[in-house]
XYZ file of C-alpha atoms in Angstrom:
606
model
C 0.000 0.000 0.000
C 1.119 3.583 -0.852
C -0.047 7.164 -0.188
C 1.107 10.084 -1.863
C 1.331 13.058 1.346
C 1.011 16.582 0.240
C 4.377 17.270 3.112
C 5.924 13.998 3.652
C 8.492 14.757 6.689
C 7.370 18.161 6.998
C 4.994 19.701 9.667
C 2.288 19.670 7.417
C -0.467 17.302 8.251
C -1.796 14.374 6.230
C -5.247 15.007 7.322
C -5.380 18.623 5.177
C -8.010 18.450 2.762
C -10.500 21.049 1.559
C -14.001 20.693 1.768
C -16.380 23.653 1.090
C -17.704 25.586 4.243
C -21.126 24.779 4.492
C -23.586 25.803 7.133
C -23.493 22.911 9.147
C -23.791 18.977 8.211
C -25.011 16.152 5.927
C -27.672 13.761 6.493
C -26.224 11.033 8.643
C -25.703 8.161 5.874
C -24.638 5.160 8.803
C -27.629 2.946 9.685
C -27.350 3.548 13.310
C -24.815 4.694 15.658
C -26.139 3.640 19.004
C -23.684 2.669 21.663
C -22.996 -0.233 23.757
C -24.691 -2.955 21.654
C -23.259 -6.570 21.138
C -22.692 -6.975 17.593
C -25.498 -7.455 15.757
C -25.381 -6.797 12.198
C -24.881 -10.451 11.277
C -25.785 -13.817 12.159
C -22.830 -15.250 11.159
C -20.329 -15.886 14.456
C -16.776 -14.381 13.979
C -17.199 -12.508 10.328
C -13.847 -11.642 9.382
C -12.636 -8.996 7.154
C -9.034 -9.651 5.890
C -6.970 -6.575 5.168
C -3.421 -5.894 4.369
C -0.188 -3.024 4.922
C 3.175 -2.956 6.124
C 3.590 -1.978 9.598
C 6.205 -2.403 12.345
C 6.293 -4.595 15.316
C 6.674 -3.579 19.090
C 8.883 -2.684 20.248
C 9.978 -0.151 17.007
C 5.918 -0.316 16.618
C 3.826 1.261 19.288
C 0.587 3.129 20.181
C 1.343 6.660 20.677
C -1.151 7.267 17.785
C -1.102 11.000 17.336
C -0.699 12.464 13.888
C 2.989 13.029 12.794
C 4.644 10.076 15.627
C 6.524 7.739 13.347
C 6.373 3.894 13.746
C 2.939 3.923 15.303
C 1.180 0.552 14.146
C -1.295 1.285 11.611
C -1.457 5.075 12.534
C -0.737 6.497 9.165
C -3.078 4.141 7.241
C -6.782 3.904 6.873
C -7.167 0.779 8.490
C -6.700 3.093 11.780
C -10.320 4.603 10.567
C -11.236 1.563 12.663
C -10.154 2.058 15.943
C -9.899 5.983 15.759
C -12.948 7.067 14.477
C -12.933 10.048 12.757
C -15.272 13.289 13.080
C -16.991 12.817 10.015
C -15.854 11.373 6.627
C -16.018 12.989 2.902
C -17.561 11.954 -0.028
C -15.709 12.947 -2.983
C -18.049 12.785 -5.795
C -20.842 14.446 -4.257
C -18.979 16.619 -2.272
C -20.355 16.193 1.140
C -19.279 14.963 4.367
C -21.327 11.949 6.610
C -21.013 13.046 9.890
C -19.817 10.355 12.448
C -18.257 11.791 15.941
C -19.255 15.103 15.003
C -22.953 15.620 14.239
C -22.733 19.408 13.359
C -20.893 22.056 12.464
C -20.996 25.779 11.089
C -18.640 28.668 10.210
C -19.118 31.970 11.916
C -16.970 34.277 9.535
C -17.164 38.002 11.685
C -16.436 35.830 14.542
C -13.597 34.215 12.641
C -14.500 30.542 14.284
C -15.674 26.713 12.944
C -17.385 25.268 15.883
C -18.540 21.312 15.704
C -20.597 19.813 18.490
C -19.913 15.622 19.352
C -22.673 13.622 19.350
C -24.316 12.335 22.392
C -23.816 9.118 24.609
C -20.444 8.282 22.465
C -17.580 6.358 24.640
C -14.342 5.317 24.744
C -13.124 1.713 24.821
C -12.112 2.189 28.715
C -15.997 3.087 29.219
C -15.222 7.045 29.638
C -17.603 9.278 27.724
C -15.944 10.985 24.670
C -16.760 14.954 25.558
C -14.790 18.387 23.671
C -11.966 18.080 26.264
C -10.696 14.829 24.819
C -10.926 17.351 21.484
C -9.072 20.097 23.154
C -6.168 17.724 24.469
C -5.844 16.124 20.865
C -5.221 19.408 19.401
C -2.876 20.934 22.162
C -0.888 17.703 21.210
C -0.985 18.507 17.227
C 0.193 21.695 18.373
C 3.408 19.800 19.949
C 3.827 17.905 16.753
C 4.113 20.957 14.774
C 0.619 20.646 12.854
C 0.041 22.866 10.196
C -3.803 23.559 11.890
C -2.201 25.643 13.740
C -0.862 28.090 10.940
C -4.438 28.482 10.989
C -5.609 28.756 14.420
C -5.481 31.242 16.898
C -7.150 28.972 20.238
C -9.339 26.116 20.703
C -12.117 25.933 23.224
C -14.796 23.839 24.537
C -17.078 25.919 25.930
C -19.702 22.525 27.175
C -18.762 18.760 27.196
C -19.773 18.454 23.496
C -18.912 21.776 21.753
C -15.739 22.518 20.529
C -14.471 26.312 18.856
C -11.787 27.062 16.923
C -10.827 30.458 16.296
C -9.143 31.123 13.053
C -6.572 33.471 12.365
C -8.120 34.082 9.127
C -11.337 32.382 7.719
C -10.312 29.442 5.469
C -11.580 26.601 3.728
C -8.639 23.717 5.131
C -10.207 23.845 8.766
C -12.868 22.042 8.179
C -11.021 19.451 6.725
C -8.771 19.530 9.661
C -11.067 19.675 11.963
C -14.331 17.053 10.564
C -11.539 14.445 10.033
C -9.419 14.930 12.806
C -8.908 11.689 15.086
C -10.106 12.588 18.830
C -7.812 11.393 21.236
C -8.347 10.412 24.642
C -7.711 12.868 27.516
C -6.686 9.702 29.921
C -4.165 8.907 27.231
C -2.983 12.470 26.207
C -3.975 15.007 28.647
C -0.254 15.498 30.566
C 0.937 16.304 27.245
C -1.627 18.885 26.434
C -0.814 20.524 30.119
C 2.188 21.196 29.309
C 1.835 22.314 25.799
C -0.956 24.691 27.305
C 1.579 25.884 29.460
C 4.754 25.770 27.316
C 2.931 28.779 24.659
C 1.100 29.842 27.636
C 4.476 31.447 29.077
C 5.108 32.932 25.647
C 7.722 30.026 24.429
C 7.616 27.786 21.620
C 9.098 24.523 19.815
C 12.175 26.207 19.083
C 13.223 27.194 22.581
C 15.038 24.673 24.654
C 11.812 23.208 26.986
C 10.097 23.477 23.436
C 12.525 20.919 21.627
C 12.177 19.032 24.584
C 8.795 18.396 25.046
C 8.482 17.447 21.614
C 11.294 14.892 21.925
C 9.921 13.740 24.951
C 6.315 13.453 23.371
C 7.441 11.510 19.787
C 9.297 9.365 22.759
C 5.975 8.592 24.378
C 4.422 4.943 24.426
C 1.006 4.145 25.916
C 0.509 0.486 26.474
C -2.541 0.117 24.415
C -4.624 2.657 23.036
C -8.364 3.890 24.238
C -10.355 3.850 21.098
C -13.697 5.319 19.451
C -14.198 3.351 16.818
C -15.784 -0.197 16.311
C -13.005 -2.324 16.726
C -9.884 -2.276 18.704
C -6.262 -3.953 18.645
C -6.032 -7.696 19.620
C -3.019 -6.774 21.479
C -1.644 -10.567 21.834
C -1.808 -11.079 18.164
C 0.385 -8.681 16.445
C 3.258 -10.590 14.753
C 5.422 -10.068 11.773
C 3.317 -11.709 9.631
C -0.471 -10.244 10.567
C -2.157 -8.830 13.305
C -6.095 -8.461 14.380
C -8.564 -6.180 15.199
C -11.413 -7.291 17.550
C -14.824 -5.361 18.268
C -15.272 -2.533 21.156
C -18.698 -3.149 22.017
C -18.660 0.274 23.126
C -17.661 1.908 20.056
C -19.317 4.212 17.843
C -21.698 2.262 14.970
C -20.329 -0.926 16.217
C -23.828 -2.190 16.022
C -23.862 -1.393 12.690
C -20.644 -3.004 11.331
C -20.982 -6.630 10.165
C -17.632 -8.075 11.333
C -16.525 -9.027 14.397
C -12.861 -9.071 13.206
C -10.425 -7.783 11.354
C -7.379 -9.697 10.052
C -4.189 -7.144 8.860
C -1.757 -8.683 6.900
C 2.100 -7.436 6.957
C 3.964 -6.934 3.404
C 4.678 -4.328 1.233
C 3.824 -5.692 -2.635
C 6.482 -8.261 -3.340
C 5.354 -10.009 0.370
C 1.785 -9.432 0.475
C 1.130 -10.550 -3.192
C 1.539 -14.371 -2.458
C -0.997 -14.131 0.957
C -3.668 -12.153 -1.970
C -3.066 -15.336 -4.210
C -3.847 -17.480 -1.647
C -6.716 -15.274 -0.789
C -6.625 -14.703 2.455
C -7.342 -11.143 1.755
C -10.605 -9.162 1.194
C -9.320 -5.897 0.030
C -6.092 -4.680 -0.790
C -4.896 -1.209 -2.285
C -0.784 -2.096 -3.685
C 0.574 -1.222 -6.899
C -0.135 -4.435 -8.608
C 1.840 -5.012 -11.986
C 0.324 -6.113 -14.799
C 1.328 -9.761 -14.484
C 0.078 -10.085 -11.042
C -2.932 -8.386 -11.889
C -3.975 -10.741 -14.603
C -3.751 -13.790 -11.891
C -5.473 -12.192 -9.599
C -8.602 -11.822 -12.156
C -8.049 -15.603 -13.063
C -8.523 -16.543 -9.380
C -11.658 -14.914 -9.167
C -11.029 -11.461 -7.633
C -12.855 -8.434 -9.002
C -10.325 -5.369 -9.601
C -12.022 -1.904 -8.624
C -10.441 1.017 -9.733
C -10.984 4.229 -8.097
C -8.961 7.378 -9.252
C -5.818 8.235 -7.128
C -5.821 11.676 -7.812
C -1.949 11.012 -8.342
C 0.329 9.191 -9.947
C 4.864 9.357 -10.572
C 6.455 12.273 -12.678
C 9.672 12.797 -14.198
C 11.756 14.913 -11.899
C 14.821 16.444 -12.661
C 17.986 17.813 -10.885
C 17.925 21.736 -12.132
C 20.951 22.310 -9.239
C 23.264 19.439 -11.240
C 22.116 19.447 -14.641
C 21.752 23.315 -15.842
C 20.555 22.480 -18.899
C 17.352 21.913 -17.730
C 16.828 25.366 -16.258
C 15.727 25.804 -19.768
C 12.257 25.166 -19.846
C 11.991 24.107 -23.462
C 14.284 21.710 -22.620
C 11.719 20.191 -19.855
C 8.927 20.554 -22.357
C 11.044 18.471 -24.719
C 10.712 15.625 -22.508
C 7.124 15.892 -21.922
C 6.697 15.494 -25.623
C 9.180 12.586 -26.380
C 7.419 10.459 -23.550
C 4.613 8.637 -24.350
C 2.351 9.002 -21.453
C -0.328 6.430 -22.306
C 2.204 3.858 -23.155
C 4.074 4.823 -19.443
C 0.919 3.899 -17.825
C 0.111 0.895 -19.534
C 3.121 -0.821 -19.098
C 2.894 0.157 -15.310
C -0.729 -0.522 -14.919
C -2.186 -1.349 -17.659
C -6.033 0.166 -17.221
C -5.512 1.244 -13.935
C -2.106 4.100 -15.638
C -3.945 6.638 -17.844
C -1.500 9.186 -19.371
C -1.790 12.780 -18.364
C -4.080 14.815 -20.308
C -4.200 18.354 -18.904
C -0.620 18.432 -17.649
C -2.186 21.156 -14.684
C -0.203 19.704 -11.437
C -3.572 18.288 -10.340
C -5.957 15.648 -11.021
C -7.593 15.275 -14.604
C -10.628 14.429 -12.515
C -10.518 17.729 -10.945
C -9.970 20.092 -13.479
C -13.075 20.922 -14.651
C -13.940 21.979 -11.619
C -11.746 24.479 -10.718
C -10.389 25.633 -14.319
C -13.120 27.225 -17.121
C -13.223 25.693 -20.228
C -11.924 29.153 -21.578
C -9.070 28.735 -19.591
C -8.196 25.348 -20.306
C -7.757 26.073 -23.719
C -4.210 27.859 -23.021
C -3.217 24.829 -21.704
C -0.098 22.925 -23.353
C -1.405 19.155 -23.327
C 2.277 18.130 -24.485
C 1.222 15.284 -26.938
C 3.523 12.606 -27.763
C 5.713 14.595 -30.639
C 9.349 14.091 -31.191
C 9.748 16.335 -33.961
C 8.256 18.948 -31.157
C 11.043 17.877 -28.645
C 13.985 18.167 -31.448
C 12.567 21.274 -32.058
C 12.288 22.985 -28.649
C 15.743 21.012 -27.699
C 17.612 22.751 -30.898
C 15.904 26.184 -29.841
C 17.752 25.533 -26.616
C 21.385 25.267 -27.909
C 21.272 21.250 -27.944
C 22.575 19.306 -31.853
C 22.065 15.888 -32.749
C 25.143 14.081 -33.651
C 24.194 10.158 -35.411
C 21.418 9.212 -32.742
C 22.649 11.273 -29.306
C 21.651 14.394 -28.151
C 25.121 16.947 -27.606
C 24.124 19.500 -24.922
C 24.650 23.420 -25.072
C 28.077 22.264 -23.329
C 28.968 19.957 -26.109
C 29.019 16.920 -23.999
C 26.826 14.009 -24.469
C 23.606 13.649 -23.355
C 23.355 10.908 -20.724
C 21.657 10.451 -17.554
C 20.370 7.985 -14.449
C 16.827 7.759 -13.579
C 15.880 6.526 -9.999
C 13.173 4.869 -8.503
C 11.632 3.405 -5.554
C 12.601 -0.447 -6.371
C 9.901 -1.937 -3.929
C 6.818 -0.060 -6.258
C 6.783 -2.153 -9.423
C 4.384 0.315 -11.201
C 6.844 3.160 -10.610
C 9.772 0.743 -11.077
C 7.810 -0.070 -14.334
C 7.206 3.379 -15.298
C 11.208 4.306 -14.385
C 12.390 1.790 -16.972
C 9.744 2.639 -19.388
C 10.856 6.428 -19.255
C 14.293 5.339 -19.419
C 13.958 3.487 -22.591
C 11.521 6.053 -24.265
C 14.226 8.573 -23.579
C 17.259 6.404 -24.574
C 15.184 5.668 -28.028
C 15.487 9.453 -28.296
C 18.736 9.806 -28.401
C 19.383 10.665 -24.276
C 21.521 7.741 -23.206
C 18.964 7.416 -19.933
C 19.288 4.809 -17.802
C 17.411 3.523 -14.871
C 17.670 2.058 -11.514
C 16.124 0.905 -8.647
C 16.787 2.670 -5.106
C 15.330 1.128 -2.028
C 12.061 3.017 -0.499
C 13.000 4.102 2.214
C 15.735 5.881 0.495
C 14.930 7.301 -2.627
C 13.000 10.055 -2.010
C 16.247 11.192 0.704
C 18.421 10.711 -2.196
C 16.208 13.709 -4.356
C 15.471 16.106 -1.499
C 19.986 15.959 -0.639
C 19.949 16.057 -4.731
C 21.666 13.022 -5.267
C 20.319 12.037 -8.877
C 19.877 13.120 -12.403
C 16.528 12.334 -13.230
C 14.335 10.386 -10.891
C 10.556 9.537 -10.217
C 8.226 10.397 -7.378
C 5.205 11.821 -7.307
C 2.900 14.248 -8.420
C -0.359 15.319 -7.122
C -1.833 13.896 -4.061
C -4.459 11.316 -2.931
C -5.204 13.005 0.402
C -6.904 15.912 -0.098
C -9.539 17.036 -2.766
C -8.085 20.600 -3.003
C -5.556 21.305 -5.912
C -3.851 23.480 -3.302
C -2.710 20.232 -1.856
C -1.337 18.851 -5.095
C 0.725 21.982 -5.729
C 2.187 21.438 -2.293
C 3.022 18.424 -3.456
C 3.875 18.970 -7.171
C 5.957 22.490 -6.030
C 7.273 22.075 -1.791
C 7.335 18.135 -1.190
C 10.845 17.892 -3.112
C 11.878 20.996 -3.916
C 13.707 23.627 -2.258
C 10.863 24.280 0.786
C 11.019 21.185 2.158
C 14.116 19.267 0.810
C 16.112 21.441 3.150
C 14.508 19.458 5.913
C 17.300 16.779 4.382
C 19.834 19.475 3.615
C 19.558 19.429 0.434
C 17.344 21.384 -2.417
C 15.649 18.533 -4.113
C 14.695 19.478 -7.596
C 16.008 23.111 -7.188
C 13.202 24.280 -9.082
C 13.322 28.531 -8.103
C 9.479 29.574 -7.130
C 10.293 32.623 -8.661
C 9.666 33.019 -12.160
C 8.901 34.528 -15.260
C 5.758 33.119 -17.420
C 4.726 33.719 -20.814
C 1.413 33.067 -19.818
C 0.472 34.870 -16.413
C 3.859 36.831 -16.011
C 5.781 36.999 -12.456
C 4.780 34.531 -10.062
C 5.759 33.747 -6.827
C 4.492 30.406 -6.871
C 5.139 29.842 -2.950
C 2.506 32.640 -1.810
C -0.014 31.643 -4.803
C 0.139 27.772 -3.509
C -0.550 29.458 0.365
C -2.976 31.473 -1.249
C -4.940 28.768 -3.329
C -6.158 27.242 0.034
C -6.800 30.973 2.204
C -10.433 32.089 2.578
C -14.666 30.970 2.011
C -14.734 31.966 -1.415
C -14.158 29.032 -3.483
C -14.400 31.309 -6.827
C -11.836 33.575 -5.549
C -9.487 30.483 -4.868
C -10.319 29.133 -8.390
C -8.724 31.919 -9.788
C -5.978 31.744 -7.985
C -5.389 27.610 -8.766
C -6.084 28.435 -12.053
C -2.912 30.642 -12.736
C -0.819 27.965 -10.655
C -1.756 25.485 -12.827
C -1.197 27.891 -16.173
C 2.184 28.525 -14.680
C 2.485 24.753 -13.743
C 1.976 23.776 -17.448
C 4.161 26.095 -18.771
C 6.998 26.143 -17.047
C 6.535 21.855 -16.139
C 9.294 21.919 -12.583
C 8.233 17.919 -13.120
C 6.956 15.997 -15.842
C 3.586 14.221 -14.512
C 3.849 10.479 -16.546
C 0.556 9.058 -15.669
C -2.806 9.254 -13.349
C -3.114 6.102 -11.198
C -6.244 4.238 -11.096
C -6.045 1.489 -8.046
C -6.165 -1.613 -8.934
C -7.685 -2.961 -5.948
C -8.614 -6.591 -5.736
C -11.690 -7.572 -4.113
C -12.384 -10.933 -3.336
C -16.495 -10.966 -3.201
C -18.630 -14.476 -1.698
C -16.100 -15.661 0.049
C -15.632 -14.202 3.621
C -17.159 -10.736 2.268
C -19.994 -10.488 -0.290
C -20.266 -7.832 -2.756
C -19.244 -4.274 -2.696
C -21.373 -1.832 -4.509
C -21.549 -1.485 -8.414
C -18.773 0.612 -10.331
C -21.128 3.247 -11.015
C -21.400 3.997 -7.404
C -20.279 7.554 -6.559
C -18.254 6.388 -3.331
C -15.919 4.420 -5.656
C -14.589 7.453 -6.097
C -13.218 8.288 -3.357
C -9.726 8.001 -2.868
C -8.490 4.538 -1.597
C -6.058 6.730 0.492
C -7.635 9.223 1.767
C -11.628 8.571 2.900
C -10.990 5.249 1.538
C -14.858 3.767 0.672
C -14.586 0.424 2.206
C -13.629 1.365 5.721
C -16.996 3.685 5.206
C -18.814 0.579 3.341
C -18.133 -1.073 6.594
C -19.035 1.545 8.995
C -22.161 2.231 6.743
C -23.315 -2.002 7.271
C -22.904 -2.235 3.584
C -20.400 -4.587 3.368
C -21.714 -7.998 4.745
C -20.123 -11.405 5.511
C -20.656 -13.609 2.468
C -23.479 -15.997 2.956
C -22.064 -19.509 4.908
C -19.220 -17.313 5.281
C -16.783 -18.978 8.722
């Protein structure tokens, strides 16, 4: 499984995600959410519900759960949707939210504040009743961890046992995203730490100053035996092992009347280990990379493949700090046009890789929502064109001599692509570029780089060329893929690693919208209520994105997710549902199929 962050290593939070500001909330979609019952949903004993992800074993894996720890089991991933429930979940298509531990919510914009009221009678797995100081504690705690709400918040306050106010420094958009699908932690868990934080920026100190720097060490150091949880199901703490762990139901948890399983089986593996335990199909549901090869087996063995839109997908990125020819940006351009982008994502995914169409640093999916149809006709789709890249390369100084490419330098052409060896689509899609550029006279070649290390190796700017990604599957906003597209690996946040990453200047001259200062537009893209006001802003990001192209965005990705129906689990809905949509990363539909009751145990299922 793999998730594209907006911020990855950064103090930015996972959980940022626009949603527009309405006047309070959604008709509750769940079946029922009343607490305390046995489960119910079923009359089959023990319904299981096998999952899968890589996660790490105590004592490296713990339960200090709050956003931003690293190494927390299942923390980072949706499964944790289970335990933690969140405030209220989004629905991408239809643009709504269903509200869960939050039943309302409005945005008071003279006042400057987004206040959300709990619902009633909810508990915790310890039998405590969940109230707005558990709320208050959780954020004092984000506030330790360097969460970008913050940037955004001036105080939080619960002013009863189930209201909770935020007071903005200026009215935006993001909090509600923050705050609707925020995981509540427990005050019996986390309320030390929020003390002291209270007290910490109470005295008029902060993270930087020496008892700052502490506490947050001391915090990220911080490992609670078990954890308290809100959601239907909680960890079976003696079965977590290096090959699976469970979940089993907290009969005090919100809808877990309504959830058909008693259990939940979590296998470990990253692609190359979990693919074997899919084979042998002893899982449900499963969102990895799957190459082409695998996929077709999986088909054969009965699985049906679902493929919701990722909202993301690898781009070509290249070293501007090493290589100065590509400062040029005809010379970027000229790659965009000698890669075929459809053929990228085929080899890689086959349906589930669709070439990039609109080239606008966001989502196909997404652009007609944000950009006019006026507009989008100024956009560069960068077809598949070589005389168009020997063109734009010879404009830039560069001469062919027999089949290679002599740069403005009058060296040869040649250069290493990386890649993250354990992803076989972008592993695919690496030697796929490296070949398409090689046939073009570039003398690219490619190799793998282990996972963890990779994307290190591009923010320090150790590489020529290398993939990673573009866009992101968090968050519906295109702010959050230009974050992603513009910060993630590039000079804002590389220099966590010391290094500048792509090197890409946000500085620049356009032929199409002039001087930009792409840093404050991207800030700006997410600032405010008025979503027409921000869609002019995106919209000259994204003309600026497509002409200038700091990365070359290959493909989309479409999961690929297998499904194995009438077996343990019976059907999930019909393609044409709009909650296939979603994002399998970010409000990922089967964890709110489940919560909803919709997905059942297969009939005789044991």
């Amino acid at each position: 499984m793999r998730s594209t962050s907006p911020l990855v290593g950064s103090n930015l939070s996972r959980r940022q995600v626009l949603a527009i500001l309405s006047g309070g909330a959604g008709a509750l979609a769940l079946s029922s959410c009343r607490q305390g019952a046995s489960p119910g949903a079923s009359d089959v004993a023990s319904a299981e519900f096998h999952g899968g992800t890589a996660y790490q074993v105590p004592p490296k894996g713990h339960f200090n759960l709050m956003d931003g720890v690293t190494d927390s089991i299942l923390g980072d991933h949706f499964y944790i949707d289970l335990i933690m429930a969140p405030g209220a979940m989004y629905r991408w298509k239809e643009q709504k939210w269903e509200p869960m531990l939050i039943e309302k919510w409005n945005v008071d914009e003279a006042a400057k504040t987004f206040t959300y009221t709990l619902r009633q009678g909810l508990k915790w797995s310890d039998g405590k009743p969940i109230t707005s100081k558990d709320a208050v504690t959780t954020f004092w705690c984000l506030r330790i961890m360097r969460n970008s709400v913050w940037e955004y918040l001036e105080k939080v306050e619960a002013p009863d046992e189930l209201t909770v106010v935020l007071t903005m420094k200026k009215p935006s958009t993001v909090v509600e995203r923050y705050a609707l699908r925020q995981h509540i932690h427990s005050d019996a868990t986390y309320g030390p730490w929020a003390k002291r934080a209270e007290e910490l920026f109470g005295s008029g100190k902060d993270l930087e100053s020496p008892e700052g720097k502490k506490l947050n060490q001391e915090f990220q150091a911080f490992r609670p035996k078990e954890a308290i949880a809100s959601g239907p199901f909680n960890y079976d703490y003696n079965s977590i092992t290096n090959s699976q762990l469970s979940f089993v139901k907290n009969p005090t948890g919100y809808a877990a009347d309504t959830v058909a399983f008693d259990k939940v089986v979590i296998f470990n593996g990253e692609t190359t280990t979990i693919t074997p335990v899919v084979l042998a199909k002893n899982l449900d549901y499963a969102t990895f990379g799957f190459p082409v090869a695998t996929e077709k087996q999986l088909v054969n063995k009965g699985f049906r493949i679902i493929r919701p839109p990722v909202y993301s997908g690898p781009a070509l990125l290249m070293n501007l700090d090493r290589h100065k020819e590509f400062l040029d940006p005809r010379v970027r351009q000229a790659l965009a046009h000698a890669i075929n982008r459809d053929q990228n994502g085929q080899v890689s995914l086959d349906k589930s890789g669709k070439g990039v169409v609109h080239m606008a640093g966001f989502s196909d999916n997404s652009v007609p929502g944000w950009i006019s149809e006026a507009d989008l006709a100024k956009f560069n789709k960068y077809e598949y064109d070589r005389d168009k890249a020997t063109q734009l390369l010879t404009q830039a100084g560069w001469r062919k001599q027999g089949a290679n490419w002599i740069k403005p330098d009058g060296k040869q052409a040649h250069y290493e692509v990386t890649f993250p060896a354990e992803y076989a689509d972008w592993s695919a899609s690496g030697e796929d570029v490296a070949k398409q550029l090689s046939d073009f006279g570039l003398g690219v070649v490619g190799r793998g780089v282990t996972e963890s290390q990779q994307p290190i190796d591009v923010d320090k700017g150790n590489y020529d060329m290398a993939i990673q990604a573009w866009g992101t599957s968090d968050d519906p906003h295109p702010h959050f893929a230009f974050l992603a597209d513009l910060f993630t690996h590039n000079i804002p946040v590389a220099a966590n690693q010391g290094g500048r990453g792509m090197g890409f200047e946000l500085k620049q001259t356009t032929k199409v919208v002039g001087e930009v200062d792409l840093e404050r537009l991207v800030v700006e893209a997410g600032e405010g209520l008025d979503q027409e006001a921000q869609k002019a802003i995106v919209t000259k990001v994204a003309l600026a994105f497509n002409e200038l192209l700091p990365m070359v965005p290959l493909f989309e990705r479409y999961g690929n997710n297998p499904c194995l129906e009438n077996d343990r689990v019976g059907a999930w809905p019909d393609d044409s549902d709009p909650l296939l949509q979603n994002s399998p990363y970010a409000d990922n539909f089967t964890i709110m199929l489940l919560y909803a009751g919709r997905l059942k145990p297969a009939k005789g299922a044991k």
